[in-house]
Coordinates of C-alpha atoms in Angstrom, one line a residue:
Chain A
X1 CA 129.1 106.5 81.1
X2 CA 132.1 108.3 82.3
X3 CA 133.0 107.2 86.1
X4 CA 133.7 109.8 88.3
X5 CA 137.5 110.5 89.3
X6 CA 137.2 112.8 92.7
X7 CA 136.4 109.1 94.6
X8 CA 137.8 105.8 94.9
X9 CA 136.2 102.3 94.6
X10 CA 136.0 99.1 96.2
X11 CA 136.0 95.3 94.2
X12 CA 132.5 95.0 95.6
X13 CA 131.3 98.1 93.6
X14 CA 130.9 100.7 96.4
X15 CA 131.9 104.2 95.8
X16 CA 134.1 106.4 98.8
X17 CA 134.2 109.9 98.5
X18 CA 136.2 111.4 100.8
X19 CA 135.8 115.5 101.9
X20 CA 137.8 116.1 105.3
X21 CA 136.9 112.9 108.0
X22 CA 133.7 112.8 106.3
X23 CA 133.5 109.7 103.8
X24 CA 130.1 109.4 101.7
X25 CA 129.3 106.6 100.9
X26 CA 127.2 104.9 97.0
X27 CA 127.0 102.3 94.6
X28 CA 128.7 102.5 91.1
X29 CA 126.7 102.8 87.9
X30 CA 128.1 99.3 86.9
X31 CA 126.3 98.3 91.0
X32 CA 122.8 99.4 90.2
X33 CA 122.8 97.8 86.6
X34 CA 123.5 94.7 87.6
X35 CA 120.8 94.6 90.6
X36 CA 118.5 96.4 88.9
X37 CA 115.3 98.4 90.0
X38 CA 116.3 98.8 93.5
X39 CA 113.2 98.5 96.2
X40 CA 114.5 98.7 98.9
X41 CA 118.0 100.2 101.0
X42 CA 118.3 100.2 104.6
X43 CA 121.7 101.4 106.1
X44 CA 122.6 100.9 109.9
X45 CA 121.8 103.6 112.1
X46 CA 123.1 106.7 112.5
X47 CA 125.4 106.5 115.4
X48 CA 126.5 102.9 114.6
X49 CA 130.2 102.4 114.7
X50 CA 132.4 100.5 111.8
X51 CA 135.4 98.5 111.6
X52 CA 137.1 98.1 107.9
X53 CA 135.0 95.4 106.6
X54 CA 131.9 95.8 108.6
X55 CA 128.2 95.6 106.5
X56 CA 126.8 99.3 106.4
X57 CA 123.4 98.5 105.0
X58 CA 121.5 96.3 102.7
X59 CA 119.9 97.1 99.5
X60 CA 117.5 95.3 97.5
X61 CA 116.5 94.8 93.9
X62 CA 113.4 93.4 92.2
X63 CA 116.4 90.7 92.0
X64 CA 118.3 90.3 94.9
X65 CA 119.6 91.3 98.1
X66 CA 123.0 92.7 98.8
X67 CA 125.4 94.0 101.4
X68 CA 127.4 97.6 101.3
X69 CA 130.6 97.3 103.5
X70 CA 132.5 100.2 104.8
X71 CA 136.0 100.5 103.7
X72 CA 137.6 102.3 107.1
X73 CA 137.2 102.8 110.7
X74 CA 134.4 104.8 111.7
X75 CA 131.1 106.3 112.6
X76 CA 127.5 106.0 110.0
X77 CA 126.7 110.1 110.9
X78 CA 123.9 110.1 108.2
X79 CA 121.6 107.9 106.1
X80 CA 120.3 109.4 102.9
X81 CA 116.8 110.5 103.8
X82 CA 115.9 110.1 100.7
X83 CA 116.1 106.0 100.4
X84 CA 113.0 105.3 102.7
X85 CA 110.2 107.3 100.2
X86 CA 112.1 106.5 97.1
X87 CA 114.6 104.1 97.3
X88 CA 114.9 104.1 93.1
X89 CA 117.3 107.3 93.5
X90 CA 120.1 104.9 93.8
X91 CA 119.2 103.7 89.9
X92 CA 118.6 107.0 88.7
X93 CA 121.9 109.1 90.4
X94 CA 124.3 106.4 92.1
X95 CA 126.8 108.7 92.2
X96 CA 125.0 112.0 93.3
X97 CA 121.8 112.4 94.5
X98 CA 121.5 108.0 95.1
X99 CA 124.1 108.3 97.7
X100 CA 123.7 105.8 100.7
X101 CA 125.4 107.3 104.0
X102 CA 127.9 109.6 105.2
X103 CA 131.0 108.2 107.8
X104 CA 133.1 109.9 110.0
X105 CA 136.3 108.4 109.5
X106 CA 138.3 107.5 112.7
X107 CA 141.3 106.0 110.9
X108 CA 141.5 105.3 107.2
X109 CA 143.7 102.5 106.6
X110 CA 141.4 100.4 104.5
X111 CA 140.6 103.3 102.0
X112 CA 144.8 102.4 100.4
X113 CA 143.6 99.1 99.1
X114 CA 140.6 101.0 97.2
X115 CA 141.1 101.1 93.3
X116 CA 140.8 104.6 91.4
X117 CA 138.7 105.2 88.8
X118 CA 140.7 104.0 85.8
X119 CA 141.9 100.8 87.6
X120 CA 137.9 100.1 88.6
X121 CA 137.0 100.8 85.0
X122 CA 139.5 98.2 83.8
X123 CA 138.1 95.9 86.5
X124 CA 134.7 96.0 85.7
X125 CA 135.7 95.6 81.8
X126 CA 137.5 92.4 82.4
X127 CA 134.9 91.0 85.1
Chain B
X1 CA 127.5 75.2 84.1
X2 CA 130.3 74.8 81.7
X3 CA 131.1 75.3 78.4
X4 CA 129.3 77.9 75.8
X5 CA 126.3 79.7 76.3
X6 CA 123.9 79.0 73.7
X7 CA 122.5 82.3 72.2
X8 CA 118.9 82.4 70.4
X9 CA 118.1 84.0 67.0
X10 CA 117.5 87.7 68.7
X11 CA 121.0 87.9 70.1
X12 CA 121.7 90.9 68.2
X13 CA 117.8 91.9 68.4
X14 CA 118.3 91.9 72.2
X15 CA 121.6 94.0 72.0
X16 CA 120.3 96.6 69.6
X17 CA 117.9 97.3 72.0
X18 CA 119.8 97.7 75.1
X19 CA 119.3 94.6 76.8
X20 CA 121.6 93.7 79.8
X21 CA 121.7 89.7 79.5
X22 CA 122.0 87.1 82.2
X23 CA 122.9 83.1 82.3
X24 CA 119.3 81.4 82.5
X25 CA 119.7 77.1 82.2
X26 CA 122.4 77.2 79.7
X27 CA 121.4 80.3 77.5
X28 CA 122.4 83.9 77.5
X29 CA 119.3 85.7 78.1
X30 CA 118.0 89.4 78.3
X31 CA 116.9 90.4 81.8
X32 CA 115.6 93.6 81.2
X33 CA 116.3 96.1 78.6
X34 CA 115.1 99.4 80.7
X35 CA 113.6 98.7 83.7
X36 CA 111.7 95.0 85.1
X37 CA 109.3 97.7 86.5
X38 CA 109.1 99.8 83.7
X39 CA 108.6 96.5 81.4
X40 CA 105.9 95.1 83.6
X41 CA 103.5 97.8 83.8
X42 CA 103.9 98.2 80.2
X43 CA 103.0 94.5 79.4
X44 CA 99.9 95.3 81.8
X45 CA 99.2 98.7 80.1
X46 CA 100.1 97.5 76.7
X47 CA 101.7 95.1 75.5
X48 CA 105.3 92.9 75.8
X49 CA 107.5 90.6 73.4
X50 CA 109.3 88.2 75.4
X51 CA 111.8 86.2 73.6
X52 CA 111.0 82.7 75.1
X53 CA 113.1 80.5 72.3
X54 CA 114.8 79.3 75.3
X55 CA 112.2 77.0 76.2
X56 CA 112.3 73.1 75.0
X57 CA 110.0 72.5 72.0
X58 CA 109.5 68.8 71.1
X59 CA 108.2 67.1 68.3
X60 CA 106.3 63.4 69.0
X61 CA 105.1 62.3 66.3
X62 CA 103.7 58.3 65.6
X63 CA 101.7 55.6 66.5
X64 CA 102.1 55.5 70.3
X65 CA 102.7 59.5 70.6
X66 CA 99.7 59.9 72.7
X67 CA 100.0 56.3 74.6
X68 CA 103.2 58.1 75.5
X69 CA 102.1 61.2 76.8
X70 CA 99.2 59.9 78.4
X71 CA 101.2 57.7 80.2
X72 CA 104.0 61.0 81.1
X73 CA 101.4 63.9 82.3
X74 CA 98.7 64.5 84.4
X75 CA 95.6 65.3 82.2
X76 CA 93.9 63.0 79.5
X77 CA 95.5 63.3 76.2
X78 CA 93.6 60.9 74.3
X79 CA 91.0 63.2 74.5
X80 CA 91.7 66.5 72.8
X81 CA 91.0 68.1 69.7
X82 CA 93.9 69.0 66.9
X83 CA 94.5 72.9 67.5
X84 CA 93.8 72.6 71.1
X85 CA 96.9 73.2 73.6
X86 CA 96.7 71.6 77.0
X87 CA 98.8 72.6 80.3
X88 CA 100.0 69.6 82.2
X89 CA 102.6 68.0 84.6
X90 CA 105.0 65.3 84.5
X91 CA 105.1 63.6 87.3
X92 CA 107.4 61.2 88.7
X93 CA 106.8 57.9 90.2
X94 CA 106.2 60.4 93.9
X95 CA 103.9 62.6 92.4
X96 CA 106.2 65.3 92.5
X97 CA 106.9 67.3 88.8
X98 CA 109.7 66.5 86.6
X99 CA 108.5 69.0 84.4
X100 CA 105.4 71.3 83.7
X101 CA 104.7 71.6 80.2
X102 CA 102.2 72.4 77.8
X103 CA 101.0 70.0 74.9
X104 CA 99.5 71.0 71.7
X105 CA 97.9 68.5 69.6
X106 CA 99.0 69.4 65.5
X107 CA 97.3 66.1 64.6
X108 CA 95.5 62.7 65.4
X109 CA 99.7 61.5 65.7
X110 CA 101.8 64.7 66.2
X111 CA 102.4 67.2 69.4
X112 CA 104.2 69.5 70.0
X113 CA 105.5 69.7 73.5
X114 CA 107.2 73.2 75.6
X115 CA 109.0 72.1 78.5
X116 CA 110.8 74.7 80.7
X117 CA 114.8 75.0 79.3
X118 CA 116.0 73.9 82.5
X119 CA 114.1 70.6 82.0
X120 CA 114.6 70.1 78.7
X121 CA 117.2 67.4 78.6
X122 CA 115.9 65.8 81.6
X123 CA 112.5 64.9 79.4
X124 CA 113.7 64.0 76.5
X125 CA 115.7 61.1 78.1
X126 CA 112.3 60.8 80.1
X127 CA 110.2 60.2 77.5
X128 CA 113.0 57.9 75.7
X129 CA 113.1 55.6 78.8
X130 CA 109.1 55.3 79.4
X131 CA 108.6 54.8 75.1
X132 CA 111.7 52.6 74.6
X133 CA 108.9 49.8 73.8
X134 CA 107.0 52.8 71.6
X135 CA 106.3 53.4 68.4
X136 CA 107.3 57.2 68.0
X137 CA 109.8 60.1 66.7
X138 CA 111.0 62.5 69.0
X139 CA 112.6 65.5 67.9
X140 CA 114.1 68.3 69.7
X141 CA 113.6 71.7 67.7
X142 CA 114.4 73.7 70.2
X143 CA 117.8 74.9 68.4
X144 CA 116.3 75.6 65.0
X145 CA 113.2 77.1 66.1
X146 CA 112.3 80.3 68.1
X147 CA 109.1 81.2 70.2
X148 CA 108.1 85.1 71.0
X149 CA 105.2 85.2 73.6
X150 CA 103.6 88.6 72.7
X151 CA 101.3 89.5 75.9
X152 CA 99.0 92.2 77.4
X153 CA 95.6 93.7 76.5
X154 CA 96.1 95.9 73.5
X155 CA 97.7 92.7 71.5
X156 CA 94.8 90.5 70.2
X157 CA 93.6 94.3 68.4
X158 CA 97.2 94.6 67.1
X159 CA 97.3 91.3 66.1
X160 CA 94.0 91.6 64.5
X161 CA 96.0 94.0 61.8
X162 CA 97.8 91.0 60.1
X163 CA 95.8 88.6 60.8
X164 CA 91.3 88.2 61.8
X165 CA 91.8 84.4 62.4
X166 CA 94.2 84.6 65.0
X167 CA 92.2 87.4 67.5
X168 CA 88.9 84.9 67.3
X169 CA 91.3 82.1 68.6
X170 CA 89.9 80.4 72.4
X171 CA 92.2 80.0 74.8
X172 CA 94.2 77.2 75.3
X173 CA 94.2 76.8 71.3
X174 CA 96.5 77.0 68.4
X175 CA 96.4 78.0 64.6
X176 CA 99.5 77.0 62.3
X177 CA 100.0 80.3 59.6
X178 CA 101.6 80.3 56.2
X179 CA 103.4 83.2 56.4
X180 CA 104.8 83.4 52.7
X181 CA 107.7 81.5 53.5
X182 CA 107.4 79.6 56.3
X183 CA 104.9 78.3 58.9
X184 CA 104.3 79.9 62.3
X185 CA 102.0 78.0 65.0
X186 CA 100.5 80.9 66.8
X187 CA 98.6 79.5 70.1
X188 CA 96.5 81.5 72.5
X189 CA 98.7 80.7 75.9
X190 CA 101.0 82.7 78.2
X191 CA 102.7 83.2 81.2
X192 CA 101.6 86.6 82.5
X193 CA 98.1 86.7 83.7
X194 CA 97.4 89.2 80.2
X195 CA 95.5 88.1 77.1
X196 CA 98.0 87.3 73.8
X197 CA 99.9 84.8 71.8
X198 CA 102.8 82.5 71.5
X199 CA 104.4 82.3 68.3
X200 CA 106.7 79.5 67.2
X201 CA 108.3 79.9 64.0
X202 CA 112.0 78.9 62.0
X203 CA 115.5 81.0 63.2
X204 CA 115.4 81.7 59.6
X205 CA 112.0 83.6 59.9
X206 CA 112.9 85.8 62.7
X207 CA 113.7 88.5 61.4
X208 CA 110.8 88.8 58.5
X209 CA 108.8 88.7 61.5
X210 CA 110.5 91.1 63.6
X211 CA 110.0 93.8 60.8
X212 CA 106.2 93.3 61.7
X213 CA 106.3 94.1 64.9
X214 CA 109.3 96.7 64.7
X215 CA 107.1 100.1 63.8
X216 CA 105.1 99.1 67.1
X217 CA 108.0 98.4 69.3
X218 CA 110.2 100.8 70.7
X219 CA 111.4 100.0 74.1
X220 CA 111.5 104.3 75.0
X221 CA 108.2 105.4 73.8
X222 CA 104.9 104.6 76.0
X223 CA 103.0 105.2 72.9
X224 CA 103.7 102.2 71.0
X225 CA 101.9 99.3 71.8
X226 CA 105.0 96.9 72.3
X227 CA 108.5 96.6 74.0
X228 CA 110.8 94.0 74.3
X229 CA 110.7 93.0 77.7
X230 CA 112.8 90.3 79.6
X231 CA 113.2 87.8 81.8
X232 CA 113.1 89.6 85.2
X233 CA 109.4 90.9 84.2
X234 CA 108.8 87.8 83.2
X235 CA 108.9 86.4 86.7
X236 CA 107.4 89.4 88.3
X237 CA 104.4 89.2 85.9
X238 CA 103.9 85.8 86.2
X239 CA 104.5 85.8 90.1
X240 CA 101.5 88.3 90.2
X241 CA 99.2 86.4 88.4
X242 CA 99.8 83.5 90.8
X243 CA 101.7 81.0 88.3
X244 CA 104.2 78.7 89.3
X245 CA 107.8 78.2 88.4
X246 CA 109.5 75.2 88.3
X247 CA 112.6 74.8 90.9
X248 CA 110.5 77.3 93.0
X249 CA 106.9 76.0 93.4
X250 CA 107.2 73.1 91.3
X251 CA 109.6 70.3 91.8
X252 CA 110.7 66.3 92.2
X253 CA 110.1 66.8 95.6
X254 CA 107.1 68.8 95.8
X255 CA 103.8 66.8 95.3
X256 CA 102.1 68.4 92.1
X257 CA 98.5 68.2 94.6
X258 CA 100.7 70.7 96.3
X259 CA 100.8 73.9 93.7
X260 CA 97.3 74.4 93.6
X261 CA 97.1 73.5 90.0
X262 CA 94.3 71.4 90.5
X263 CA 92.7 72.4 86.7
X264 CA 95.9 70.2 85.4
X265 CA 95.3 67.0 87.9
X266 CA 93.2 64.4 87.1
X267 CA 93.9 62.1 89.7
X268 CA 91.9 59.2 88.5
X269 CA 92.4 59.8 84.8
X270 CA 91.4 56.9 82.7
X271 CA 94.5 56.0 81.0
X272 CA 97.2 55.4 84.1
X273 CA 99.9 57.6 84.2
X274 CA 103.5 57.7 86.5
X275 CA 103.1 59.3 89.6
X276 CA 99.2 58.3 89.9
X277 CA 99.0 55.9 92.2
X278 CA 100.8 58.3 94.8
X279 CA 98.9 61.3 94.2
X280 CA 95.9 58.8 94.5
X281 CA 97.1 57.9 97.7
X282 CA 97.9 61.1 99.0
X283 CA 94.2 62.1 98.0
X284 CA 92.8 58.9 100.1
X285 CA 95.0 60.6 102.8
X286 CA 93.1 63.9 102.6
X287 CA 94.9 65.8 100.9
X288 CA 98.7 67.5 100.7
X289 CA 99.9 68.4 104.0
X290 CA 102.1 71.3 102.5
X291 CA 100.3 74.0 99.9
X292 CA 101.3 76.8 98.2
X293 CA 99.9 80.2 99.3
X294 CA 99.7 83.6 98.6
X295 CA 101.5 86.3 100.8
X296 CA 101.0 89.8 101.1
X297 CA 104.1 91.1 103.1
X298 CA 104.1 94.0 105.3
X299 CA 106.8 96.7 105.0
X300 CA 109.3 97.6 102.1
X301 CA 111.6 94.6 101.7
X302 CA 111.1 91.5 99.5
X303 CA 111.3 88.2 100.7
X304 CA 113.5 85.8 98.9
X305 CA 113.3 82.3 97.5
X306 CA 114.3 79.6 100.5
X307 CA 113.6 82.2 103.5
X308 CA 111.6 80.4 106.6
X309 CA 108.1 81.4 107.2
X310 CA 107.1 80.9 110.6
X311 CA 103.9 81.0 112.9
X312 CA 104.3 81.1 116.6
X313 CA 107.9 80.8 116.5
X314 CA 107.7 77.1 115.0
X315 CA 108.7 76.8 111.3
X316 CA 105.8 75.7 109.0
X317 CA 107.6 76.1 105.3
X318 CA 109.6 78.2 103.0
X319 CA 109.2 80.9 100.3
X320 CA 108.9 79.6 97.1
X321 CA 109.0 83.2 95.8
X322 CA 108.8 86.9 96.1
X323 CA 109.1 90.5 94.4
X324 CA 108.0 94.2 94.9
X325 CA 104.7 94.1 93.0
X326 CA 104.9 96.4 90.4
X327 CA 101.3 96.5 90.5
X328 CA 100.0 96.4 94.2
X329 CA 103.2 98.4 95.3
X330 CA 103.8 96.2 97.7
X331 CA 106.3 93.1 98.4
X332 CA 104.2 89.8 97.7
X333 CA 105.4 86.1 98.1
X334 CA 104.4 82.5 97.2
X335 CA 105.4 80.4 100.3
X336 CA 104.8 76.2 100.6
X337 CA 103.4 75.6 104.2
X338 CA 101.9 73.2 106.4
X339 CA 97.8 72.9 105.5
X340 CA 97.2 74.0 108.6
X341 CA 98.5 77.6 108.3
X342 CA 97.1 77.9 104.6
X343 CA 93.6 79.2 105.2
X344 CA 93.3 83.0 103.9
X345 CA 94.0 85.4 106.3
X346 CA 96.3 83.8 108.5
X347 CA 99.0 85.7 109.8
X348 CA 102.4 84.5 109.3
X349 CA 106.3 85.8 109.8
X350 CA 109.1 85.6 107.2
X351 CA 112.8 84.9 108.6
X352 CA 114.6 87.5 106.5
X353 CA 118.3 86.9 108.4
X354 CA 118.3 90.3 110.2
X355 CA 114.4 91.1 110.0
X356 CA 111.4 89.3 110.4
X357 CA 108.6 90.4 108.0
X358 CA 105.2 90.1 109.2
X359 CA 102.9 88.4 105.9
X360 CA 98.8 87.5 105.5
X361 CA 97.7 84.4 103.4
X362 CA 95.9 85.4 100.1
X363 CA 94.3 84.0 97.4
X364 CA 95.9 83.9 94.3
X365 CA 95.9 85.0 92.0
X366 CA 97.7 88.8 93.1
X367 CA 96.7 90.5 90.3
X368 CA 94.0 89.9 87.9
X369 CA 94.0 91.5 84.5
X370 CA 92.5 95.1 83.9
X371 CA 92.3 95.3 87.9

């Protein structure tokens, strides 16, 4: 499946998409394969700010647990309302309708080290 | 782990149909070809093949075979029937599991033995060491053979279209069928709480036998009555239905008295075996002091293998287990805890790191079938 190119990606298989200071936030296709059905996602509040590096959320598969980072400096605005009733949007659309939060970004620096789609694609073929 | 992964004679099977594979004790596995949820309700629906070929199968054959198991596991061995199939443990000299593993008796001087993959090594140098003085022949088949575990209610009528012998099997017993070319030992046993069968049968059959099953198997369509499911439902089902998994419930350090399978402990069986003088013992004492429960957990997350549970602040044990049950819809757990805390209905917590998840003793098992 094709990944999208209007984003950029993290080693730890998040997806950014930046629009503006807004920053949405997901999980890659490649993510929610390897965890499988997901459960269970639970993001900080809104409100909550973020340093580069900083664990937005947790999501959870009949599998496993894991942690979503945040790539930037910023401010969680919004939590897919969707996660809570039906948390196995994240399998079925990671990169649309399965999105986990929205940031207001406050500085940026962070989102340079991020890989584009071909590089990610290459990373998760050799991986 | 090192070195190659061994692959089992549905490799290609497995990719042909989608599976994504994962590292299990040495071999490279399917976990799931659709969805673990998707595959479990349809092996409670339905109906499942599991490719199990990973599992240790070992041939004793001789003399002392049954001396030797007898003197290796947990239940009397001396005293069943050829074409029965017996679940047992192998303790150690503590009385906690090396292995647990069922026998099936082919004749008055042959078993065949299925030990968890994990194990498998482990046992055989086990049951080298106790029989060095033994008259026997141990061999490991495990690489030339393959076992399908074909489970859930509609299979003993689909099975009942090649075959009227095998439907009118008990549980817990076996039939050996000459297939044209080969032999396959068909057994009425599994690992899902769901009635069906467990076939073992030559790599070189595999696919003959595959055809079979192929018209009724297509992992996409809810019609059919089978579809290849994997390893992750595997352990959801059998977490359900209340059975344990060795390196979570069952271990060297875990006293078998512990797991609740009291059915496969005969504490003062005739013939002494290792690890019977401890569990004795700990029976004089009154019992275990730890137990492995059932937990219903409240809210949406799942607890995790190693997490504390906790009554009033004080840790009393650890889960063992734990999944979103596909069936109850809710997240359930197998915890070992102090007896005291063990009775049905006591209330307990679950040290999740940043959450602590409120969780009820149950009985077990979770899930019973066509429930």
């Amino acid at each position: 499946m094709a990944i999208p190119d209007d984003r950029v990606y993290s080693r730890t298989h998040e997806w950014y998409k930046v629009e503006g200071d807004t920053l949405t936030l997901g999980l890659t296709r490649h993510a929610v394969d390897q965890l499988t059905d997901i459960t269970y996602a639970e993001m900080r509040e809104p409100g909550t700010s973020l340093e580069a590096g900083d664990v937005v959320g947790e999501v959870e598969s009949v599998k496993t647990t894991s942690d979503v980072y945040c790539p930037c400096v910023g401010e969680i605005v919004e939590v897919n309302p969707e996660l809570e009733s039906n948390p196995g949007i994240v399998n079925e659309d990671p990169y649309g309708a399965g999105w986990l939060c929205k940031i207001r970004i406050s500085d940026p620096k962070g989102l340079e080290s991020c890989l584009d789609a071909q590089a990610y694609e290459r990373e998760i073929a050799e991986a | 782990m090192g070195g190659e992964l061994l692959r089992t004679a549905l490799y290609d099977i497995h990719r042909e149909y989608g599976a994504q594979f994962v590292e299990y004790a040495g071999w490279e596995m399917p976990i799931r070809y659709t969805s673990i949820v998707e595959e479990h309700r349809r092996v409670r629906a339905s109906g499942g093949l599991f490719d199990v070929s990973h599992m240790g199968r070992l041939r004793i054959r001789g003399a002392d075979a049954t001396a030797l198991l007898d003197r290796v596991t947990t239940r009397p061995i001396a005293s069943m029937q050829a074409g029965q199939c017996r679940y047992c443990l192998m303790t150690n000299e503590r009385g906690g599991a090396r292995d647990d593993v069922i026998v099936s008796r082919i004749e008055e001087d042959e078993y065949l033995v299925v030990v968890n993959a994990a194990n498998r090594e482990k046992i055989v140098s086990h049951l080298r060491e106790v029989g060095s003085s033994m008259r026997f022949d141990l061999v490991d088949e495990t690489l030339k053979t393959s076992m399908l575990a074909i489970q859930g209610p509609r299979v003993m009528e689909f099975i009942g279209r090649f075959s009227e012998e095998i439907p009118s099997l008990k549980r817990f017993r076996f039939t050996v069928k000459n297939m044209m070319v080969f032999k396959a030992m068909v057994s009425r046993t599994g690992y899902t709480g769901e009635d069906g069968v467990e076939v073992i049968l030559p790599n070189s059959a595999v696919g003959l036998a595959l055809k079979m099953l192929r018209d009724e198997m297509d992992p996409a369509d809810g019609e059919s009555v089978l579809g290849p499911v994997g390893l992750g439902a595997r352990d959801t089902l059998r977490l359900e239905a209340g059975m344990p998994l060795y390196g979570h419930e069952l271990g060297e350090d875990i006293s078998v008295l512990s797991s609740g399978m009291d059915f496969a402990i005969k504490v003062d069986k005739e013939a002494s075996f290792i690890g019977q003088e401890a569990l004795q013992r700990e029976v004089e004492a009154g019992g275990p002091s730890r137990v492995i429960v059932g937990l219903d957990v409240e809210g949406r997350r799942t607890a995790r293998h190693g997490m504390a549970v906790m009554c009033g602040g004080r840790r009393v044990g650890h889960v063992t287990s734990g999944c979103m049950s596909p069936m109850l819809e809710h997240p359930i757990a197998m915890a070992l805890v102090d007896r005291e805390v063990s009775d049905v209905g006591t209330e307990l917590a679950i040290d999740a790191g940043r959450a602590s998840l409120g969780a009820r003793v149950r009985a077990l098992p979770f899930y019973k079938s066509g429930s």
